[in-house]
Each structure stands twice: as C-alpha cells, then as structure tokens.
C-alpha cells in the first residue's frame, strides 16, 4: 500500500535545466508523475471491478516485469498480456518494463495507441506480421546506410538491429519513443532497459540504465536527459550537437543485443558474410562506356569486396579452430594489387596457433584492424559500411553513443560517469535478465512486482540474482528461498514477501503445471536464437505462457488485495 507522494515536494528536489539539458534528481520526470496520477485512477476502477476494496489514496503500484529470452520472451510476453487482459487484471498494472527480447514485444504493442483496450485485435496484427515475410535485403541495406550516414557513431548495434532484429520482428520501425508521448493514455507506463558496459566493468559506476518516452538515464544515480537527446553530444550538462533521435528498430537492437557478450561473434560474421554475398558488385552489368569512364587511379570496388569476403571468412575460420593461411594469402595478394605493394600486413611465418583461442582472438583483432586501415585510404562508396562493421567487430563496439554526463561537475554523480566523451550500451540481460532495478527506484513506490521469467536455463536465476544485487545496493527486496525439489521441477507461481519490501511474484515460463514432464523439452523447442518461429509455434507458445496467468487468476487477485491493505 502506498499513498501518493506530494508532487510539489518531489519536484522541488529536481535540478531541471530545460528539456535539452541534463536533469540530476532522485525524482520522477514531471510527465511520468502526471501519468501515474491518471493511471492510478484506472487501477482504482479496475480493482473495484475485481471486488477488491481500495480507497483512492491507497491504490497499489504494481509493475509487470518481463525477462529477456529472444523471440521466446517476445511471444511469451504477448501471450501473458492477452490472458491478463481476459482476466481483468491488465488495467491494474502501472508499469511494464522489459529486457532484451521482451522489449521487441513492447515496441510492437506501443505502436498502437491505447493497445490495452483492443489487445485481441493488436495481438492478431502482431502475429500476422511475425508470420509473414521478412524485410528485404534492399530495404535492410537502405536502413543500414541511413544509420551509417546519419549519426557520429556507428556500432555493431546498428548492424545487429538491421540484420538480426528484423529477421524476428519482420519490420523496420522508424517511429521514436517521443512520437508516442501523446498516446500514453490507457496503457501501462513503458520502461526499456539496457546496461552501461563501461560501468559494468569498472568500479564506482552505475550500469543500470533506463529509457522511457520522456527521458533516458541512470536509474540509481538519478541522472537523466530528454529521450530525444539521448545520444546527442553534451559538454558540462549543455547540449553541443544534436544527433537524430534513435528509432524503435535501433532501440530494439540496443535492448536486445544479448550477443554483445562475445558468444555471438561467429553469428555476426556470418550475417556479414550473407550481406556481402547479396551486395557483390556485378561488373558484367557495366557498359563499355562506363568501364572507360572509370578513374584508372582508383581501385576496383570488386577487389575491396573480395578482401572483405576473405577477411570475414578468415575470422570465421579462426573461430572454428581452422588454419586461415589460404585466406591470408588471398588478402595479401589483393591488397598488394590495390596498394601497389605498399600493404603493411604481417602474418606469422609459422602457422597461427588457432588452438590458443585467446592468442588467436587477439591476433585476429589486430589483423582485422590492419586490413581495414590499409583499405581506409581508398574510397569504396557503399562498401565503407562493411569496413566499419569489420572494424567494430575487431574492437567489439556495441551501442556507442555520446555521454550526456561528459565533464559535468555534479558531486552526486559517480566520477566514472563524467570522464569519457562516449559510453557503450548493451543488453541489460548481460547484467541481470529482468528489469528489477529500474522499477525499484524509491520514487516509483512499488508495492508489487509480477516477474514473468522467459530465461533460458535456471528458472530462478533472475529472482535470486535480483535479491543478491539489491542486498549489495541497499534496495529493499524480499528474501528468496526456493524449495530444493523445485529447482528442476519449477511450479508456475511463487510469492516472496518481506518487511517493508515490495511483494514479488515469480512466474517461470515452462513449469510442471503447463508442461508436465516436458519442461526441458519445451525449453529446447523454443531456444533463444533459432530461425523465426512458425505461426503454429507462436500460437502454441502464447498458449503455454497464457496458462501461467489464467491458471493463477485468483492467486494474483489475492496478492493484489494483500498489497492494498
């Protein structure tokens, strides 16, 4: 039970410097506060319909969290929401927050104004799209080229969004979060989450980063910037250079970049391989006049393309522990043709020891950078994108953006966040595969969390890790005890309570209730990274996820009533 805080007191603590500047405050954005006031009225009316006694000043704050899990999380969240709606419980939700694949579902939902009032129609529309044809190579390339040319920083996130995310979501969504501000009426408030890669690796930083339609920033530090300005260049709290606002495709790539953990290098090289094959220059289509008009001093694009193909093949070869000498010989010959024998490539006189994976990785990082540096003196036109992707692969750059806290002097902000001009952002699931930390900001006053867990593997990892991290961060969180017999045979509904903590409901996707003895088989069938699910798989998985809600409607109502008073 929470009584709404006095808004004037909360906002007086904010250091508001204008929509284009940085806000340092442990308070909600004014527009989020206004949303909460209106949404509480919706929640109040919904509780009345459920015959749950509640006064208007004791309306509980309930958040629905959805874990990562690729398309499994995307489809599972949709199926869960449909059943929450049918059970009359969806309008009790104040916040909807996601990690990784669940944000793909959120992005699809919030395309539709007031989606929660027509969810059956919206659901059918989404399934039809997910079951339809993918994005064409031409449209994908055009979009990638747009990303490459529009912003100061280009990273693997751009390539990932265009080449991987689109294969699952089947669209290029160029809307922005701020486009949807005026449509935030009858739906839960959306919170997308990522993590700050540098802060995850360094002591003294704050890796927990949230993005809402109003602002983006560090959840625990309380440092935010208007969402339209996230990624723009700042200096000491003032905007110096505007960058285009990220669109929803990029946001889905940013949130859903699980392979930024280095396990996905081969997959990405193979995606680049496919792209290069599709974009192979076709010299046979040139007329004799065009051939005559070519600048004899400029290298042929075909040779640059061949170097890139060999470079990609060489990286894949080394990742698979195979000798890459043949690809090196081809690269060196073509580079010497292009540079007039001035290529500086060095290759070990003996065979590269691919068995020493760490040494081979470091070698290929330098080798890839050297090849791209050799080619950077030439203009290859559209091939420049692929050189950039290769360089990003060598340096493993994801989600690079300007740091809006650069050179600020505010003592309440960790110094580690102030020093660098840029920050790299990646999938929050690489830190914690459920967005607990963002919704647990004190100013959000949560009473109840419903955690939908679509993770692969241990069905209790997210809630246990959340408890551990909250303990270290001095955030109120109930103690989590899982019966030993449930570890391999999870049930479909767990409740964790504590003194002066939010109640946490934990719901594993696959469990003995909806899967019987087929829990492991179900997980294997719906793995995180596989080809897009068929229509049958989508509808089956939605049904499995939906059972976790419909089978527990009365238990959910009991917990809603319990946090009212």
Coordinates of C-alpha atoms in Angstrom, one line a residue:
X1 CA 0.0 0.0 0.0
X2 CA 1.3 3.4 -1.0
X3 CA -0.1 6.9 -0.5
X4 CA 0.8 9.1 -3.5
X5 CA 3.7 11.4 -2.6
X6 CA 3.2 15.2 -2.6
X7 CA 4.3 16.2 -6.1
X8 CA 5.4 19.7 -5.3
X9 CA 7.9 18.3 -2.7
X10 CA 9.2 15.7 -5.1
X11 CA 9.7 18.1 -8.0
X12 CA 11.4 20.7 -5.8
X13 CA 14.3 18.3 -5.5
X14 CA 14.9 18.2 -9.2
X15 CA 17.5 20.3 -10.9
X16 CA 15.6 20.9 -14.1
X17 CA 17.7 22.7 -16.7
X18 CA 15.4 22.6 -19.7
X19 CA 14.3 19.7 -22.0
X20 CA 17.6 19.8 -23.9
X21 CA 19.8 19.5 -20.9
X22 CA 20.7 17.1 -18.1
X23 CA 18.4 16.5 -15.1
X24 CA 20.1 15.3 -11.9
X25 CA 17.4 14.3 -9.4
X26 CA 16.1 11.4 -7.4
X27 CA 12.5 12.1 -8.6
X28 CA 10.3 11.1 -11.5
X29 CA 10.0 13.2 -14.6
X30 CA 7.1 15.6 -14.2
X31 CA 5.3 13.9 -17.1
X32 CA 5.7 10.5 -15.6
X33 CA 4.3 11.8 -12.3
X34 CA 1.3 13.2 -14.2
X35 CA 0.9 9.8 -15.9
X36 CA 1.0 8.0 -12.5
X37 CA -1.8 10.2 -11.2
X38 CA -4.1 9.4 -14.1
X39 CA -3.1 5.7 -14.2
X40 CA -3.9 5.3 -10.5
X41 CA -7.5 6.2 -11.3
X42 CA -7.6 3.4 -13.9
X43 CA -6.1 1.0 -11.4
X44 CA -8.6 2.1 -8.8
X45 CA -11.5 1.4 -11.1
X46 CA -10.1 -1.9 -12.2
X47 CA -9.8 -3.0 -8.5
X48 CA -13.4 -2.0 -7.9
X49 CA -14.5 -4.3 -10.8
X50 CA -12.5 -7.1 -9.2
X51 CA -14.3 -6.5 -5.9
X52 CA -11.0 -5.7 -4.2
X53 CA -11.7 -3.0 -1.6
X54 CA -9.5 0.0 -2.0
X55 CA -9.6 3.7 -1.3
X56 CA -8.3 6.2 -3.9
X57 CA -5.3 7.3 -1.8
X58 CA -4.2 3.7 -1.2
X59 CA -4.0 2.4 -4.8
X60 CA -1.1 0.0 -5.1
X61 CA 1.7 0.5 -7.5
X62 CA 2.1 -2.8 -9.5
X63 CA 4.8 -3.4 -12.1
X64 CA 4.9 -6.2 -14.6
X65 CA 8.4 -7.2 -15.5
X66 CA 9.4 -9.3 -18.5
X67 CA 12.8 -11.0 -18.8
X68 CA 14.9 -11.5 -21.8
X69 CA 14.9 -14.6 -23.9
X70 CA 14.8 -13.5 -27.6
X71 CA 11.7 -14.3 -29.6
X72 CA 10.6 -16.7 -26.7
X73 CA 10.3 -13.6 -24.5
X74 CA 8.7 -11.6 -27.2
X75 CA 5.9 -14.2 -27.8
X76 CA 5.7 -15.2 -24.2
X77 CA 5.0 -11.7 -23.0
X78 CA 2.3 -11.2 -25.7
X79 CA 0.6 -14.4 -24.6
X80 CA 0.8 -13.4 -20.9
X81 CA -0.7 -9.9 -21.6
X82 CA -3.6 -11.4 -23.5
X83 CA -4.5 -13.5 -20.6
X84 CA -4.0 -10.7 -18.1
X85 CA -6.5 -8.7 -20.2
X86 CA -9.0 -11.6 -20.3
X87 CA -8.7 -12.0 -16.5
X88 CA -9.5 -8.3 -16.0
X89 CA -6.0 -7.7 -14.4
X90 CA -4.2 -5.8 -17.1
X91 CA -5.6 -2.4 -16.0
X92 CA -4.2 -2.9 -12.5
X93 CA -0.6 -2.7 -13.9
X94 CA 1.1 0.7 -13.5
X95 CA 4.5 -0.1 -15.1
X96 CA 5.5 -2.5 -17.9
X97 CA 9.3 -3.0 -18.1
X98 CA 11.3 -5.3 -20.2
X99 CA 14.8 -6.6 -21.0
X100 CA 16.1 -7.8 -24.4
X101 CA 13.5 -9.9 -26.4
X102 CA 10.6 -8.7 -24.3
X103 CA 11.2 -5.2 -25.5
X104 CA 10.5 -6.4 -29.1
X105 CA 7.0 -7.2 -27.9
X106 CA 6.7 -3.9 -26.1
X107 CA 7.8 -1.9 -29.2
X108 CA 5.1 -3.7 -31.3
X109 CA 2.4 -3.0 -28.7
X110 CA 3.1 0.7 -28.2
X111 CA 2.9 1.3 -32.0
X112 CA -0.9 1.2 -31.3
X113 CA -2.4 4.0 -29.2
X114 CA -4.3 2.5 -26.2
X115 CA -3.3 -1.0 -27.2
X116 CA -4.5 -2.5 -24.0
X117 CA -8.1 -1.5 -24.8
X118 CA -8.1 -3.6 -28.1
X119 CA -5.5 -6.2 -27.3
X120 CA -7.1 -9.0 -29.2
X121 CA -7.0 -7.0 -32.4
X122 CA -3.4 -5.8 -31.8
X123 CA -2.4 -9.4 -31.0
X124 CA -3.7 -10.7 -34.3
X125 CA -2.0 -7.9 -36.2
X126 CA 1.4 -8.7 -34.5
X127 CA 1.0 -12.5 -35.1
X128 CA 0.2 -11.8 -38.8
X129 CA 3.4 -9.7 -39.1
X130 CA 5.6 -12.2 -37.3
X131 CA 4.2 -15.0 -39.5
X132 CA 4.7 -13.0 -42.7
X133 CA 7.7 -12.3 -45.0
X134 CA 10.9 -10.7 -43.6
X135 CA 12.5 -7.4 -44.5
X136 CA 14.1 -7.4 -48.0
X137 CA 17.8 -7.2 -48.5
X138 CA 17.3 -3.9 -50.3
X139 CA 15.3 -2.3 -47.5
X140 CA 17.7 -3.6 -44.9
X141 CA 20.7 -2.2 -46.7
X142 CA 19.0 1.2 -47.2
X143 CA 18.3 1.3 -43.5
X144 CA 21.8 0.3 -42.6
X145 CA 23.2 3.0 -44.9
X146 CA 20.9 5.5 -43.2
X147 CA 22.3 4.6 -39.8
X148 CA 25.8 4.8 -41.1
X149 CA 25.4 8.3 -42.5
X150 CA 23.1 10.0 -40.0
X151 CA 25.0 9.7 -36.7
X152 CA 28.5 10.4 -35.5
X153 CA 28.9 6.9 -34.1
X154 CA 28.3 3.6 -35.9
X155 CA 28.5 0.3 -34.0
X156 CA 27.5 -3.3 -34.1
X157 CA 24.2 -2.4 -32.6
X158 CA 23.2 -0.7 -35.9
X159 CA 24.2 -3.8 -37.9
X160 CA 22.5 -6.1 -35.3
X161 CA 19.3 -4.1 -35.4
X162 CA 19.1 -4.2 -39.2
X163 CA 20.4 -7.7 -39.9
X164 CA 19.2 -9.7 -36.9
X165 CA 16.3 -8.0 -35.1
X166 CA 14.4 -7.5 -38.4
X167 CA 14.5 -11.3 -39.0
X168 CA 12.4 -11.8 -35.9
X169 CA 10.2 -8.7 -35.8
X170 CA 9.7 -8.6 -39.6
X171 CA 9.7 -4.8 -39.9
X172 CA 11.7 -1.6 -39.8
X173 CA 10.0 0.5 -37.2
X174 CA 11.2 4.1 -37.7
X175 CA 8.9 5.6 -35.0
X176 CA 10.6 7.1 -32.0
X177 CA 9.7 6.9 -28.3
X178 CA 8.9 10.6 -28.2
X179 CA 6.5 10.1 -31.1
X180 CA 4.3 8.1 -28.6
X181 CA 4.2 10.6 -25.8
X182 CA 0.8 12.0 -26.7
X183 CA -0.5 8.4 -26.9
X184 CA 0.4 7.4 -23.4
X185 CA -3.2 7.3 -22.2
X186 CA -4.7 4.0 -21.3
X187 CA -1.7 1.6 -21.2
X188 CA 0.9 0.8 -18.5
X189 CA 3.9 3.1 -18.5
X190 CA 6.7 1.5 -20.6
X191 CA 10.3 1.3 -19.3
X192 CA 13.0 -0.1 -21.6
X193 CA 16.3 -1.2 -20.0
X194 CA 20.0 -1.5 -21.1
X195 CA 23.3 -1.5 -19.2
X196 CA 26.3 0.8 -19.4
X197 CA 29.1 -1.6 -20.5
X198 CA 31.9 0.5 -19.0
X199 CA 30.1 0.9 -15.7
X200 CA 29.6 -2.9 -15.6
X201 CA 33.3 -3.4 -16.0
X202 CA 34.5 -0.6 -13.7
X203 CA 34.1 0.0 -10.0
X204 CA 32.2 3.1 -9.0
X205 CA 29.9 3.4 -12.0
X206 CA 26.2 2.9 -12.4
X207 CA 25.4 0.3 -15.1
X208 CA 21.6 0.4 -14.6
X209 CA 20.2 2.5 -17.5
X210 CA 16.5 3.0 -18.4
X211 CA 14.8 4.6 -21.3
X212 CA 11.2 5.8 -21.2
X213 CA 9.2 8.0 -23.6
X214 CA 10.2 11.1 -21.5
X215 CA 13.8 10.5 -20.5
X216 CA 16.8 8.2 -20.6
X217 CA 19.4 7.8 -17.9
X218 CA 20.9 6.1 -14.9
X219 CA 18.3 4.7 -12.6
X220 CA 20.2 4.7 -9.4
X221 CA 22.4 7.8 -9.9
X222 CA 19.3 9.8 -10.8
X223 CA 20.9 11.4 -13.9
X224 CA 18.7 11.8 -17.0
X225 CA 18.4 13.5 -20.3
X226 CA 15.4 14.0 -22.5
X227 CA 14.9 10.9 -24.6
X228 CA 15.0 12.9 -27.8
X229 CA 18.5 14.0 -26.8
X230 CA 19.9 10.6 -25.8
X231 CA 23.0 10.1 -28.0
X232 CA 23.5 13.8 -28.6
X233 CA 26.8 15.4 -27.7
X234 CA 26.9 17.2 -24.4
X235 CA 29.5 19.1 -22.5
X236 CA 29.2 20.0 -18.8
X237 CA 25.4 19.5 -18.9
X238 CA 24.7 21.5 -22.1
X239 CA 23.9 20.1 -25.5
X240 CA 26.6 20.9 -28.1
X241 CA 25.4 18.8 -31.1
X242 CA 22.1 17.2 -31.7
X243 CA 22.1 13.7 -33.1
X244 CA 19.0 12.1 -34.7
X245 CA 16.8 10.5 -32.1
X246 CA 17.1 6.7 -32.0
X247 CA 14.2 5.0 -33.7
X248 CA 12.4 1.9 -32.4
X249 CA 14.4 -0.5 -34.5
X250 CA 17.6 0.8 -33.0
X251 CA 16.1 0.7 -29.5
X252 CA 15.2 -2.9 -30.0
X253 CA 18.7 -3.6 -31.2
X254 CA 20.2 -1.7 -28.2
X255 CA 17.9 -3.6 -25.7
X256 CA 18.2 -6.9 -27.5
X257 CA 21.9 -7.2 -28.1
X258 CA 22.4 -10.3 -26.0
X259 CA 25.3 -11.5 -28.2
X260 CA 27.3 -8.4 -27.2
X261 CA 28.7 -10.8 -24.6
X262 CA 31.1 -12.2 -27.3
X263 CA 29.4 -15.5 -27.7
X264 CA 27.9 -14.3 -30.9
X265 CA 30.9 -13.4 -32.9
X266 CA 30.5 -16.2 -35.4
X267 CA 26.8 -15.5 -35.9
X268 CA 27.6 -11.8 -36.7
X269 CA 30.4 -12.6 -39.0
X270 CA 28.1 -15.0 -40.9
X271 CA 25.4 -12.3 -41.1
X272 CA 28.1 -10.0 -42.6
X273 CA 29.0 -12.8 -44.9
X274 CA 25.4 -13.1 -46.2
X275 CA 25.2 -9.4 -46.6
X276 CA 28.4 -9.2 -48.7
X277 CA 27.2 -12.0 -50.9
X278 CA 24.0 -10.1 -51.6
X279 CA 25.9 -6.9 -52.4
X280 CA 28.6 -8.5 -54.6
X281 CA 29.5 -5.9 -57.3
X282 CA 28.2 -7.0 -60.7
X283 CA 30.8 -5.9 -63.2
X284 CA 29.1 -7.8 -66.0
X285 CA 26.3 -5.2 -65.9
X286 CA 28.6 -2.3 -66.7
X287 CA 28.6 -0.9 -70.3
X288 CA 31.9 -0.4 -72.2
X289 CA 31.4 3.3 -71.9
X290 CA 31.1 3.1 -68.1
X291 CA 34.3 1.0 -67.9
X292 CA 36.1 3.6 -70.0
X293 CA 35.0 6.4 -67.7
X294 CA 36.2 4.7 -64.5
X295 CA 39.1 6.5 -62.9
X296 CA 42.2 4.3 -63.7
X297 CA 43.8 5.6 -60.5
X298 CA 41.1 4.3 -58.2
X299 CA 41.0 0.7 -57.1
X300 CA 38.2 -1.6 -58.3
X301 CA 35.4 -2.0 -55.9
X302 CA 35.4 -5.7 -56.7
X303 CA 38.9 -6.1 -55.2
X304 CA 37.8 -4.3 -52.0
X305 CA 34.8 -6.5 -51.8
X306 CA 37.0 -9.6 -52.3
X307 CA 39.3 -8.5 -49.4
X308 CA 36.2 -8.1 -47.2
X309 CA 34.9 -11.5 -48.1
X310 CA 38.2 -13.1 -47.4
X311 CA 38.6 -11.2 -44.1
X312 CA 35.2 -12.4 -42.9
X313 CA 35.9 -16.0 -44.0
X314 CA 39.3 -15.8 -42.2
X315 CA 37.7 -14.7 -38.9
X316 CA 35.1 -17.5 -39.1
X317 CA 37.8 -19.9 -39.9
X318 CA 39.9 -18.9 -36.8
X319 CA 36.8 -19.0 -34.6
X320 CA 36.3 -22.6 -35.7
X321 CA 39.9 -23.5 -34.9
X322 CA 41.0 -23.9 -38.6
X323 CA 44.2 -22.7 -40.3
X324 CA 43.4 -19.4 -42.0
X325 CA 46.6 -19.2 -44.2
X326 CA 44.8 -19.6 -47.5
X327 CA 42.6 -16.6 -46.8
X328 CA 45.6 -14.5 -45.7
X329 CA 47.4 -15.3 -48.9
X330 CA 44.4 -14.1 -50.9
X331 CA 44.0 -11.0 -48.8
X332 CA 47.7 -10.1 -49.1
X333 CA 47.7 -10.6 -52.9
X334 CA 44.6 -8.5 -53.4
X335 CA 45.8 -5.8 -51.0
X336 CA 49.2 -5.6 -52.8
X337 CA 47.3 -5.1 -56.1
X338 CA 45.3 -2.3 -54.6
X339 CA 48.1 -0.6 -52.8
X340 CA 50.8 -1.1 -55.3
X341 CA 52.8 -3.4 -53.0
X342 CA 52.6 -1.0 -50.0
X343 CA 50.4 -3.2 -47.8
X344 CA 51.9 -3.5 -44.3
X345 CA 50.2 -6.7 -43.3
X346 CA 52.3 -9.0 -41.1
X347 CA 51.4 -12.7 -40.8
X348 CA 53.3 -15.3 -38.6
X349 CA 55.9 -17.2 -40.6
X350 CA 54.7 -20.3 -38.9
X351 CA 51.1 -21.3 -38.8
X352 CA 48.9 -19.3 -36.5
X353 CA 48.2 -21.4 -33.4
X354 CA 44.5 -21.5 -33.5
X355 CA 44.4 -23.9 -30.6
X356 CA 45.4 -21.0 -28.3
X357 CA 42.0 -19.3 -28.6
X358 CA 42.9 -16.2 -26.6
X359 CA 46.1 -15.5 -28.6
X360 CA 44.2 -16.2 -31.9
X361 CA 41.5 -13.8 -30.9
X362 CA 44.0 -11.0 -30.1
X363 CA 45.8 -11.7 -33.3
X364 CA 42.7 -11.5 -35.5
X365 CA 41.6 -8.3 -33.7
X366 CA 44.9 -6.6 -34.8
X367 CA 44.8 -8.3 -38.2
X368 CA 41.3 -7.1 -39.0
X369 CA 42.1 -3.6 -37.9
X370 CA 45.2 -3.6 -40.1
X371 CA 43.3 -4.7 -43.2
X372 CA 40.6 -2.1 -42.6
X373 CA 43.3 0.6 -42.1
X374 CA 45.0 -0.4 -45.3
X375 CA 41.7 0.0 -47.2
X376 CA 40.7 3.2 -45.5
X377 CA 42.9 5.3 -47.9
X378 CA 40.6 4.4 -50.7
X379 CA 37.0 5.3 -51.4
X380 CA 34.8 2.3 -51.9
X381 CA 31.5 4.0 -51.7
X382 CA 28.8 1.8 -50.3
X383 CA 31.4 -0.8 -49.2
X384 CA 32.5 1.7 -46.5
X385 CA 29.7 0.4 -44.3
X386 CA 31.1 -3.1 -44.3
X387 CA 34.6 -1.9 -43.4
X388 CA 33.1 -0.1 -40.5
X389 CA 31.3 -3.2 -39.4
X390 CA 34.5 -5.2 -39.6
X391 CA 36.4 -2.6 -37.5
X392 CA 33.6 -2.7 -35.0
X393 CA 33.8 -6.5 -34.9
X394 CA 37.6 -6.3 -34.2
X395 CA 37.1 -3.8 -31.4
X396 CA 33.8 -5.3 -30.3
X397 CA 32.0 -2.0 -30.2
X398 CA 28.3 -2.1 -29.2
X399 CA 25.8 0.7 -28.6
X400 CA 28.3 3.6 -28.7
X401 CA 26.8 7.0 -28.0
X402 CA 27.9 10.3 -26.7
X403 CA 27.9 10.6 -22.9
X404 CA 25.5 13.3 -21.8
X405 CA 27.3 13.5 -18.4
X406 CA 30.6 14.3 -20.0
X407 CA 32.6 16.9 -18.0
X408 CA 29.8 17.6 -15.6
X409 CA 30.9 18.7 -12.1
X410 CA 27.9 17.4 -10.0
X411 CA 29.2 15.7 -6.9
X412 CA 26.2 13.4 -6.7
X413 CA 27.2 11.7 -10.0
X414 CA 29.9 9.0 -9.8
X415 CA 33.1 10.4 -11.2
X416 CA 33.5 7.4 -13.5
X417 CA 30.4 8.6 -15.5
X418 CA 31.8 12.0 -16.0
X419 CA 35.2 11.4 -17.6
X420 CA 34.6 9.8 -21.0
X421 CA 33.1 11.6 -24.0
X422 CA 31.3 8.4 -25.1
X423 CA 29.6 5.4 -23.4
X424 CA 28.8 1.9 -24.8
X425 CA 25.4 0.4 -24.0
X426 CA 24.3 -3.3 -24.4
X427 CA 21.6 -5.8 -23.5
X428 CA 20.6 -5.4 -19.8
X429 CA 20.3 -9.2 -19.7
X430 CA 24.1 -9.4 -19.6
X431 CA 23.9 -7.9 -16.2
X432 CA 20.5 -9.1 -14.9
X433 CA 18.0 -10.7 -17.1
X434 CA 15.0 -8.9 -15.7
X435 CA 14.5 -5.2 -15.2
X436 CA 14.1 -5.1 -11.4
X437 CA 16.5 -2.3 -10.7
X438 CA 14.8 0.4 -12.8
X439 CA 11.3 -0.2 -11.3
X440 CA 12.7 -0.4 -7.8
X441 CA 13.7 3.2 -7.8
X442 CA 12.4 4.5 -4.5
X443 CA 10.4 7.3 -6.2
X444 CA 8.3 4.7 -8.1
X445 CA 7.0 3.4 -4.8
X446 CA 6.3 -0.2 -5.9
X447 CA 4.1 -2.4 -3.8
X448 CA 4.0 -5.5 -6.0
X449 CA 6.2 -6.9 -8.8
X450 CA 5.0 -9.6 -11.2
X451 CA 8.0 -11.1 -12.8
X452 CA 7.5 -13.1 -15.9
X453 CA 10.6 -15.2 -16.4
X454 CA 11.3 -16.3 -20.0
X455 CA 15.0 -17.0 -19.4
X456 CA 16.9 -20.0 -20.8
X457 CA 18.2 -22.4 -18.2
X458 CA 17.8 -21.9 -14.5
X459 CA 14.2 -20.7 -14.0
X460 CA 15.1 -19.0 -10.7
X461 CA 18.3 -17.2 -11.6
X462 CA 16.8 -13.8 -12.2
X463 CA 14.9 -13.5 -9.0
X464 CA 17.9 -14.9 -6.9
X465 CA 20.3 -12.5 -8.7
X466 CA 17.9 -9.6 -8.1
X467 CA 17.8 -10.4 -4.4
X468 CA 21.6 -10.5 -4.3
X469 CA 22.2 -7.3 -6.2
X470 CA 19.5 -5.5 -4.2
X471 CA 21.2 -6.5 -1.0
X472 CA 24.5 -5.1 -2.2
X473 CA 22.8 -1.9 -3.4
X474 CA 20.7 -1.5 -0.2
X475 CA 17.5 -1.8 -2.1
X476 CA 14.5 -3.3 -0.2
X477 CA 13.8 -6.8 -1.6
X478 CA 12.2 -9.9 0.0
X479 CA 14.3 -12.9 0.8
X480 CA 14.2 -15.5 -1.9
X481 CA 14.1 -19.2 -0.9
X482 CA 13.4 -21.9 -3.4
X483 CA 12.4 -25.4 -2.3
X484 CA 15.2 -27.7 -3.5
X485 CA 12.7 -30.1 -5.1
X486 CA 11.5 -27.2 -7.3
X487 CA 14.9 -26.4 -8.8
X488 CA 14.5 -28.9 -11.7
X489 CA 10.7 -29.1 -11.5
X490 CA 9.5 -25.5 -11.1
X491 CA 5.9 -24.7 -10.3
X492 CA 4.0 -21.9 -12.0
X493 CA 3.6 -19.4 -9.2
X494 CA 5.9 -18.2 -6.4
X495 CA 5.4 -15.4 -3.9
X496 CA 8.2 -13.7 -2.0
X497 CA 7.4 -11.2 0.8
X498 CA 9.4 -9.3 3.4
X499 CA 9.1 -6.5 5.9
X500 CA 8.9 -3.1 4.2
X501 CA 9.7 -4.6 0.8
X502 CA 7.6 -5.0 -2.4
X503 CA 5.9 -8.3 -2.8
X504 CA 7.5 -10.3 -5.7
X505 CA 5.5 -12.8 -7.7
X506 CA 7.8 -15.0 -9.8
X507 CA 6.4 -17.0 -12.8
X508 CA 8.7 -19.3 -14.8
X509 CA 7.5 -19.8 -18.3
X510 CA 8.0 -23.6 -18.5
X511 CA 6.9 -25.5 -15.4
X512 CA 5.3 -28.7 -14.3
X513 CA 1.8 -27.3 -14.4
X514 CA 1.8 -26.2 -18.0
X515 CA 4.4 -28.7 -19.4
X516 CA 4.2 -31.7 -17.1
X517 CA 7.4 -33.7 -17.5
X518 CA 8.3 -31.8 -20.7
X519 CA 9.9 -28.8 -19.1
X520 CA 13.3 -29.3 -20.6
X521 CA 11.9 -30.5 -24.0
X522 CA 9.8 -27.3 -24.2
X523 CA 12.9 -25.1 -23.5
X524 CA 14.8 -26.9 -26.2
X525 CA 12.0 -26.5 -28.7
X526 CA 11.8 -22.7 -28.1
X527 CA 15.5 -21.8 -27.9
X528 CA 16.7 -18.2 -27.7
X529 CA 18.5 -18.0 -31.0
X530 CA 17.0 -20.0 -33.8
X531 CA 15.1 -19.3 -37.0
X532 CA 11.9 -17.3 -36.6
X533 CA 9.1 -19.3 -35.0
X534 CA 6.4 -20.6 -37.3
X535 CA 2.8 -19.4 -36.8
X536 CA 2.0 -22.7 -35.1
X537 CA 4.9 -22.3 -32.7
X538 CA 3.9 -18.7 -31.9
X539 CA 0.3 -19.6 -31.1
X540 CA 1.4 -22.7 -29.1
X541 CA 3.9 -20.7 -27.0
X542 CA 1.4 -17.9 -26.4
X543 CA -1.0 -20.5 -25.0
X544 CA 1.7 -22.0 -22.8
X545 CA 2.6 -18.6 -21.4
X546 CA -1.0 -17.6 -21.1
X547 CA -1.8 -20.6 -18.9
X548 CA 0.6 -19.2 -16.2
X549 CA -1.8 -16.3 -15.9
X550 CA -5.2 -17.9 -16.4
X551 CA -4.4 -20.8 -14.0
X552 CA -3.4 -18.3 -11.4
X553 CA -6.0 -15.6 -11.7
X554 CA -7.3 -16.0 -8.2
X555 CA -3.8 -16.1 -6.7
X556 CA -3.0 -12.9 -8.5
X557 CA -6.2 -11.2 -7.2
X558 CA -5.3 -12.4 -3.7
X559 CA -1.9 -10.7 -3.9
X560 CA -3.4 -7.5 -5.4
X561 CA -5.8 -7.4 -2.4
X562 CA -3.0 -8.1 0.1
X563 CA -0.9 -5.1 -1.0
X564 CA -3.9 -2.8 -0.8
X565 CA -4.0 -3.1 2.9

